[in-house]
Amino acid sequence: YPRAPPAARAAMEKKQGYYDARTAQTYDASSPDFQGWLTKRSVWLQDWRRRYFILKDSKLFFARNEHASPHGMIDLANCMTVKSAEMKVRKKNAIEVSTVDTTFFMYADTEREKDEWIGAIGKAIVQASSTFTNDDMKEDGEDDDDEDGDEGEQYDFGRK
């Protein structure tokens, strides 16, 4: 297929990853497990901004649009809860994702999308938990069927 010009190639390669300045690590955001639009409440200003979310393994990236490089990431390996948050933020189709440090609020355009996101994020949290247990506790196979098949409900993890 035709080669893209250098500037376009650089932009495409840049979009493939997210650079975390705090840890000096770059994370791959290509070939996502799930992706789409959500409106996210900013942590500092508390205003609502539409963002394109990319779920890849245990990382939930967000960008200004589907062509931009991710500018933020939620590490789902540190996530304790993903659940509906309509009453808490008074927004239809709202989702709460809580880590040890921060609680993030987003809302989807439809109830179906909200349920799909809760299911996809919940699955990623379970898989990250299973990977952690398998790698660190050497108990292979014990956590393979932890996933709760009830999409759209709530996933709670008693992590400290």
XYZ file of C-alpha atoms in Angstrom:
160
model
C 0.000 0.000 0.000
C 1.201 3.580 -0.527
C 3.502 5.065 2.087
C 2.279 8.024 4.065
C 4.366 11.219 4.078
C 6.806 11.477 7.014
C 4.608 13.893 9.004
C 1.549 11.645 8.592
C 3.601 8.540 9.472
C 4.869 10.263 12.622
C 1.306 11.204 13.565
C 0.089 7.615 13.008
C 2.972 6.183 15.024
C 2.359 8.737 17.778
C -1.336 7.803 17.920
C -0.342 4.202 18.597
C 0.886 5.033 22.075
C 0.494 7.049 25.215
C 3.532 8.486 26.957
C 3.208 8.681 30.748
C 5.514 11.500 31.862
C 5.298 10.420 35.522
C 6.749 6.960 34.842
C 8.571 7.734 31.555
C 6.796 4.733 29.992
C 5.078 4.506 26.632
C 1.965 2.339 26.387
C 0.640 0.786 23.199
C -2.897 1.904 22.346
C -3.131 0.223 18.939
C -5.517 -2.668 18.230
C -7.911 -1.780 21.074
C -10.178 -4.285 22.801
C -12.999 -1.703 22.875
C -13.306 1.936 21.830
C -15.795 4.744 21.446
C -17.054 8.105 22.631
C -17.853 8.990 26.240
C -18.214 12.359 27.934
C -15.797 12.590 30.875
C -15.849 14.932 33.847
C -12.483 16.600 34.253
C -10.851 15.803 37.566
C -9.737 19.362 38.360
C -12.296 21.705 36.772
C -15.269 19.339 37.084
C -16.562 20.272 33.625
C -17.770 17.702 31.107
C -15.705 17.029 27.963
C -16.413 14.606 25.143
C -13.469 12.229 24.707
C -12.636 9.230 22.561
C -11.827 6.249 24.823
C -9.588 3.329 23.891
C -9.558 0.204 26.065
C -6.432 -1.901 25.577
C -5.661 -4.685 28.047
C -5.809 -3.083 31.518
C -5.395 0.505 30.287
C -8.216 2.910 29.440
C -6.836 5.743 27.300
C -8.673 8.901 26.313
C -8.069 11.416 23.541
C -9.699 14.558 22.183
C -10.868 12.641 19.097
C -10.438 9.292 17.344
C -7.459 10.600 15.326
C -5.547 12.233 18.194
C -2.953 10.639 20.423
C -4.259 9.727 23.868
C -3.526 12.449 26.430
C -4.691 10.521 29.473
C -4.861 7.001 30.863
C -6.703 5.173 33.630
C -4.817 2.103 34.838
C -7.544 -0.469 35.416
C -5.108 -2.721 37.272
C -5.561 -0.185 40.109
C -9.334 -0.026 39.687
C -11.608 -0.959 42.564
C -15.050 -0.312 41.050
C -16.854 0.270 37.781
C -20.571 0.917 38.122
C -23.524 3.017 37.091
C -23.392 6.541 38.547
C -26.542 8.230 37.257
C -27.800 9.236 40.698
C -24.382 10.388 41.906
C -23.682 12.820 39.034
C -27.276 13.384 37.883
C -26.445 12.396 34.304
C -28.214 9.769 32.253
C -26.024 6.758 31.292
C -23.283 7.774 33.753
C -20.411 5.485 34.757
C -18.074 5.639 37.753
C -14.562 4.170 37.547
C -12.775 4.275 40.920
C -9.083 3.700 41.449
C -7.194 3.913 44.721
C -6.316 7.550 43.975
C -9.138 8.974 41.855
C -12.766 8.489 40.890
C -13.565 9.163 37.242
C -17.049 9.905 35.944
C -18.146 9.486 32.337
C -21.443 9.136 30.526
C -22.396 7.371 27.323
C -24.838 8.508 24.651
C -27.158 5.537 25.207
C -27.954 3.014 27.932
C -26.717 0.220 25.679
C -23.329 1.935 25.258
C -23.140 2.497 29.030
C -23.777 -1.206 29.647
C -21.212 -2.194 26.994
C -18.585 0.061 28.582
C -19.274 -1.227 32.107
C -18.993 -4.801 30.805
C -15.781 -4.141 28.850
C -14.111 -2.251 31.704
C -15.251 -4.863 34.231
C -13.802 -7.631 32.068
C -10.488 -5.758 31.793
C -10.366 -5.315 35.578
C -11.029 -9.010 36.150
C -8.357 -9.997 33.631
C -5.839 -7.611 35.235
C -6.683 -9.088 38.639
C -6.262 -12.638 37.325
C -2.955 -11.741 35.703
C -1.737 -10.182 38.943
C -2.750 -13.241 40.953
C -1.306 -15.694 38.447
C 1.992 -13.863 38.054
C 2.546 -12.943 41.681
C 0.964 -15.829 43.558
C 1.931 -18.628 41.129
C -1.585 -20.052 41.253
C -2.152 -20.580 37.546
C -5.681 -21.272 36.440
C -7.450 -20.534 39.708
C -8.839 -17.172 38.616
C -9.682 -17.998 34.993
C -13.449 -17.917 35.491
C -13.834 -14.957 37.877
C -15.680 -12.862 35.318
C -19.236 -11.993 36.250
C -21.285 -12.513 33.095
C -23.876 -9.931 34.146
C -22.916 -7.009 31.901
C -24.078 -3.543 32.798
C -24.197 -4.110 36.520
C -21.350 -3.426 38.899
C -17.876 -4.783 39.407
C -16.378 -4.210 42.852
C -12.867 -5.219 43.813
C -11.677 -4.999 47.398
C -8.194 -3.850 46.528
C -6.178 -1.852 49.018
